[in-house]
Coordinates of C-alpha atoms in Angstrom, one line a residue:
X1 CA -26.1 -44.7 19.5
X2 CA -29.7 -44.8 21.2
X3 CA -31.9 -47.7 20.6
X4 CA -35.4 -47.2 21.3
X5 CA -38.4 -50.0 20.7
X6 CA -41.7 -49.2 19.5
X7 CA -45.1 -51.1 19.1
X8 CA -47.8 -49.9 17.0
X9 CA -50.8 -51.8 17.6
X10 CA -50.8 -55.0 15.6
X11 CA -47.6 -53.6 13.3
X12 CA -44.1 -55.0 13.4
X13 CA -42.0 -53.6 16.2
X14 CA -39.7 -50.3 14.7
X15 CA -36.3 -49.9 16.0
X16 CA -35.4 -46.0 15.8
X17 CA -31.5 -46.9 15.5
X18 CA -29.9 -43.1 15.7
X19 CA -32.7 -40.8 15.6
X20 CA -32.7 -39.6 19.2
X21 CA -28.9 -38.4 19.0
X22 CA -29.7 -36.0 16.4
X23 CA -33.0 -33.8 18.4
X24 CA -33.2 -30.0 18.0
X25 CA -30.1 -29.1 15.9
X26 CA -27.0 -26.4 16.7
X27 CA -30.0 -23.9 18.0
X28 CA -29.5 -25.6 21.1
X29 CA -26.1 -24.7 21.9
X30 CA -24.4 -26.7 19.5
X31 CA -25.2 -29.8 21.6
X32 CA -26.5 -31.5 18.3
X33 CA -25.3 -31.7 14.8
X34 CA -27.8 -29.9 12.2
X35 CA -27.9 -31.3 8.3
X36 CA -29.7 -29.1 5.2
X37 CA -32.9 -30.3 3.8
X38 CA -32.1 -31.3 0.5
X39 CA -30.2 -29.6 -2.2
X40 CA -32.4 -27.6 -4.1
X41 CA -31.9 -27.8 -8.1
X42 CA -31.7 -24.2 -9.8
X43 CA -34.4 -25.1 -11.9
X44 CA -36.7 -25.8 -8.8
X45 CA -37.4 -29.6 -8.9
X46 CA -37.5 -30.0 -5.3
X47 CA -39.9 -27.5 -4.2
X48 CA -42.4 -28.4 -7.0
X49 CA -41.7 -32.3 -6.0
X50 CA -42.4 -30.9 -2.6
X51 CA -46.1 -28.9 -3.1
X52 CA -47.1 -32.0 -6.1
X53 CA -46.9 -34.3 -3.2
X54 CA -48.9 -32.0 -1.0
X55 CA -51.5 -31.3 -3.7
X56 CA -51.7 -35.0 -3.5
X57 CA -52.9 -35.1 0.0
X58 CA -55.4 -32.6 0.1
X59 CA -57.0 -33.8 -3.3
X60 CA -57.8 -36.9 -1.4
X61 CA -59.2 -34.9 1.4
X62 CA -60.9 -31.8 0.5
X63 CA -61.9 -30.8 4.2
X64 CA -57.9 -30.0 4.6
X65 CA -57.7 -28.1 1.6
X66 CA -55.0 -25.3 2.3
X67 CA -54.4 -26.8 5.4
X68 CA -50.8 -27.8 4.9
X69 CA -49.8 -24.3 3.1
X70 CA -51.3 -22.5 5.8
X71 CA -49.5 -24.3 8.8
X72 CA -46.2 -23.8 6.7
X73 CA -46.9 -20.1 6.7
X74 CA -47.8 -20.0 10.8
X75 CA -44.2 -22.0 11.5
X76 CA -42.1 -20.1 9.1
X77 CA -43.3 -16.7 11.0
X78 CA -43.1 -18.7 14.1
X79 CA -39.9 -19.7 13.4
X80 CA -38.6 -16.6 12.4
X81 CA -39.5 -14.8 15.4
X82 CA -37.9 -17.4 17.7
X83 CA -34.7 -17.0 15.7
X84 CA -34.2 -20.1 14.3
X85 CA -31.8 -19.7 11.5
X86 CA -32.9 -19.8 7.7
X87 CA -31.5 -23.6 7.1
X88 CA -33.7 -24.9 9.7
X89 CA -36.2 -22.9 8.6
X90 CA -36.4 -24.4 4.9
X91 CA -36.6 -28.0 6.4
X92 CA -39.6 -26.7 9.1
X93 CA -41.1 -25.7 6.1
X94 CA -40.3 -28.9 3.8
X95 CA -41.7 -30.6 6.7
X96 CA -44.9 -28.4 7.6
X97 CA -45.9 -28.7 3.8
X98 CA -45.8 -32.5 4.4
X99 CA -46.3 -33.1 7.4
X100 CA -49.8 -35.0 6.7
X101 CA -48.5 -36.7 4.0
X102 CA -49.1 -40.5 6.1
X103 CA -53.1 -39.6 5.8
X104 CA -53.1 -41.0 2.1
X105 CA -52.8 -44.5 3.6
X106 CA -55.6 -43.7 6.0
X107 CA -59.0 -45.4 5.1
X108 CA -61.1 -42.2 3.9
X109 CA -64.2 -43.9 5.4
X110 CA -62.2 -43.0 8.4
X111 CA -60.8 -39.2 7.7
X112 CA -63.7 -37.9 6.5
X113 CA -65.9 -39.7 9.7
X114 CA -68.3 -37.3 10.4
X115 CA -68.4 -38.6 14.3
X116 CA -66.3 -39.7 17.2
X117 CA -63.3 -41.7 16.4
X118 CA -63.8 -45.4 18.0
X119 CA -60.9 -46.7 19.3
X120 CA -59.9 -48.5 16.3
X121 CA -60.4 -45.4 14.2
X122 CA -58.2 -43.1 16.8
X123 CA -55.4 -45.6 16.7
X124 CA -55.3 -45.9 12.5
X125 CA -55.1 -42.4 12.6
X126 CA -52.5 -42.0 15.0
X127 CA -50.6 -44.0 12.8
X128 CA -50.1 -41.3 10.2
X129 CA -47.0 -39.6 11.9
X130 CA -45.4 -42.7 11.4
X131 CA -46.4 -43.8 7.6
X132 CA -45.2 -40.1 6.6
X133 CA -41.6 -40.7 8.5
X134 CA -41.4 -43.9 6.6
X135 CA -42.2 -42.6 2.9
X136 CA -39.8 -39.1 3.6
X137 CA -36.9 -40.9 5.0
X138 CA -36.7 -42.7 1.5
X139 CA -36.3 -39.8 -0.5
X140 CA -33.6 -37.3 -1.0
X141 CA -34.7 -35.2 1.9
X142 CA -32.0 -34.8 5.0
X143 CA -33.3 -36.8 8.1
X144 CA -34.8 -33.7 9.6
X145 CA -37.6 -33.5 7.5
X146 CA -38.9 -36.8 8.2
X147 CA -38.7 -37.1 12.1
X148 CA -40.5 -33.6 12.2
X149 CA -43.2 -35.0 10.2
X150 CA -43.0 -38.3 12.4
X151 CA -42.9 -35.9 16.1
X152 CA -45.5 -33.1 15.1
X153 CA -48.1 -34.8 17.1
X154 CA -45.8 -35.6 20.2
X155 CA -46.4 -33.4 23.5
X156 CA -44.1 -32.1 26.1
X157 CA -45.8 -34.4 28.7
X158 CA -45.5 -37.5 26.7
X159 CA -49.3 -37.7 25.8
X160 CA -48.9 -37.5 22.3
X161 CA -48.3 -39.8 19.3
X162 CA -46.9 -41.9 18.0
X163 CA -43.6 -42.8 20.3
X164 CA -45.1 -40.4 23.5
X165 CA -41.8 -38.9 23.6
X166 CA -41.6 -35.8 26.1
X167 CA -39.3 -32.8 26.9
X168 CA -36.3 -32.4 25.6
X169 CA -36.5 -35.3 23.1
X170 CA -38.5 -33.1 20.8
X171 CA -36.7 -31.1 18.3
X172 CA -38.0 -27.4 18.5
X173 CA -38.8 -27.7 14.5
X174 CA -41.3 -30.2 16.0
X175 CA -42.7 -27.9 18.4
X176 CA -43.4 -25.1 16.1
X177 CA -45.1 -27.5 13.5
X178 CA -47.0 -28.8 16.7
X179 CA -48.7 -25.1 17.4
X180 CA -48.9 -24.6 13.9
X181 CA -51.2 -27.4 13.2
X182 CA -53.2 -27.0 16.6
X183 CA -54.2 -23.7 15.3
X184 CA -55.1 -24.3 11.8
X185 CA -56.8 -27.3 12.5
X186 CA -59.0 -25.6 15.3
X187 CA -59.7 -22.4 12.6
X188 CA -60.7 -24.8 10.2
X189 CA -63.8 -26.7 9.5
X190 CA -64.1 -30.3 9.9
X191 CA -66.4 -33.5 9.2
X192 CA -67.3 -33.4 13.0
X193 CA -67.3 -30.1 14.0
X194 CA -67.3 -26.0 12.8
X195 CA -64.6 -24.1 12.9
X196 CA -63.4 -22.7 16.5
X197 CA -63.4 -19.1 17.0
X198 CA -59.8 -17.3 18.1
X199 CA -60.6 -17.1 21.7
X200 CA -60.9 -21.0 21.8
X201 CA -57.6 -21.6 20.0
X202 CA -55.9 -19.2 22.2
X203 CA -57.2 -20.6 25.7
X204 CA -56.1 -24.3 23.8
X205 CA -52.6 -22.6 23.7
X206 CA -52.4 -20.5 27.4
X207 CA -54.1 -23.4 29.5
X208 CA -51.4 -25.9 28.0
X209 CA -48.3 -24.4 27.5
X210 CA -45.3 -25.9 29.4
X211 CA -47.6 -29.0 29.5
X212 CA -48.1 -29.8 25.9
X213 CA -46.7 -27.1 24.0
X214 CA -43.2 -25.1 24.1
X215 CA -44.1 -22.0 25.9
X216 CA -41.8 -20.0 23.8
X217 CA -43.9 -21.3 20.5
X218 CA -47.4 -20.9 22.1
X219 CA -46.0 -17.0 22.9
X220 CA -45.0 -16.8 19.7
X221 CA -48.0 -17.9 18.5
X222 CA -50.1 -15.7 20.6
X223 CA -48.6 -12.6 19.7
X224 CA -49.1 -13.3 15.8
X225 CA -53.1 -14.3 17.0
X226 CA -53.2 -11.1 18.6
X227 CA -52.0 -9.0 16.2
X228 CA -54.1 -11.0 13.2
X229 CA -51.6 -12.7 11.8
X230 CA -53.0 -15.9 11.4
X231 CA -56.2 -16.4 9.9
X232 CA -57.4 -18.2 6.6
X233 CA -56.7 -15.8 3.7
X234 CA -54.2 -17.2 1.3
X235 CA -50.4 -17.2 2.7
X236 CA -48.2 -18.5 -0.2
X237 CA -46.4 -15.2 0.9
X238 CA -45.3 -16.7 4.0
X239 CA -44.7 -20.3 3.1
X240 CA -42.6 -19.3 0.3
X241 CA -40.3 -17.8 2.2

């Protein structure tokens, strides 16, 4: 198995005990076992549990409302057009639906700052990959859906949060949700700033790919901003899928 120590500011030290052996899935030539996410009941209990929780989220935050459907509907087209099959594609989604769910234990003082993150404020925040893993892994979720919420703010180069893992230790599910939420997040209004216009999110995508995004994704990604595909009209079309 891989071991691998982490410190998170003043938290206890997390041992990730067999996380790492599991990364990306049978997509990447069959190097890597793959697991479903969850059976679903037929009366649909665990897609309602799923978008109750999410409801949850955005209720405490309204500046994200829609935020988490609408970066499920960008990776389930993303991942559709890089071929990922429809298994993985049901936990991308599980996962992009909840992937913010650690912000409920972020101070709202600090979410909704209208400013500049301090320091302090930056590394509380980063911390919400990580509160999200933990919640997820305890329900009856397979482990995918959890270390996708916990890597979605990771980066090729290692710059992201909250591990720094790079390359190949990112599982593409991760990768997608990673665009996904870049894009969304820079179309949408926030406490500190307007919305970005589409030529801004694209140069975010083009200047950085094969640094800190997947350049298959961010092409992926591109085409659908080119063609109009993403943009803020209701999507429950897509994220159903």
């Amino acid at each position: 198995s891989v071991q691998t120590n982490m410190q998170h500011g003043g938290h206890q030290t997390m041992t990730i005990p067999q996380r790492a052996i599991h990364r990306h899935g049978a997509d990447d030539g069959g190097r890597y076992p793959h697991t479903f996410a969850g059976t679903e009941h037929p009366d649909g209990s665990l897609e309602r549990a799923i978008h109750a929780m999410a409801s949850i989220v955005e209720m405490r935050d309204p500046y994200t409302s829609g935020h988490q459907n609408r970066v499920a509907a960008i990776t389930v087209e993303m991942a559709g057009n890089l071929g990922v099959r429809e298994e993985r594609i049901r936990s991308l989604r599980y996962a992009a639906l909840l992937h913010d769910l650690g912000t409920m234990f972020i101070p709202s003082e600090i979410r909704g700052k209208p400013g500049i993150l301090n320091d302090v404020e930056r590394s509380v925040i980063r911390m919400h990959p990580k509160y999200g893993y933990d919640v997820l892994r305890t329900v009856n979720l397979s482990w995918d859906v959890a270390e996708i919420v916990y890597q979605h703010h990771e980066r090729l180069d290692g710059s992201g949060y909250p591990e720094g893992l790079t390359g190949d230790t990112l599982m593409l599910e991760s990768r997608i949700l990673a665009v996904a939420d870049v894009v969304d997040a820079m179309l949408s209004h926030r406490p500190y700033r307007p919305a970005l216009p589409l030529c801004s999110v694209r140069e975010e995508l083009t200047r950085n790919a094969g640094r800190l995004y997947d350049c298959a994704v961010v092409e992926s990604c591109v085409r659908m901003l080119d063609s109009n595909r993403v943009n803020h009209r209701k999507q429950d079309d897509f994220s159903r899928r």
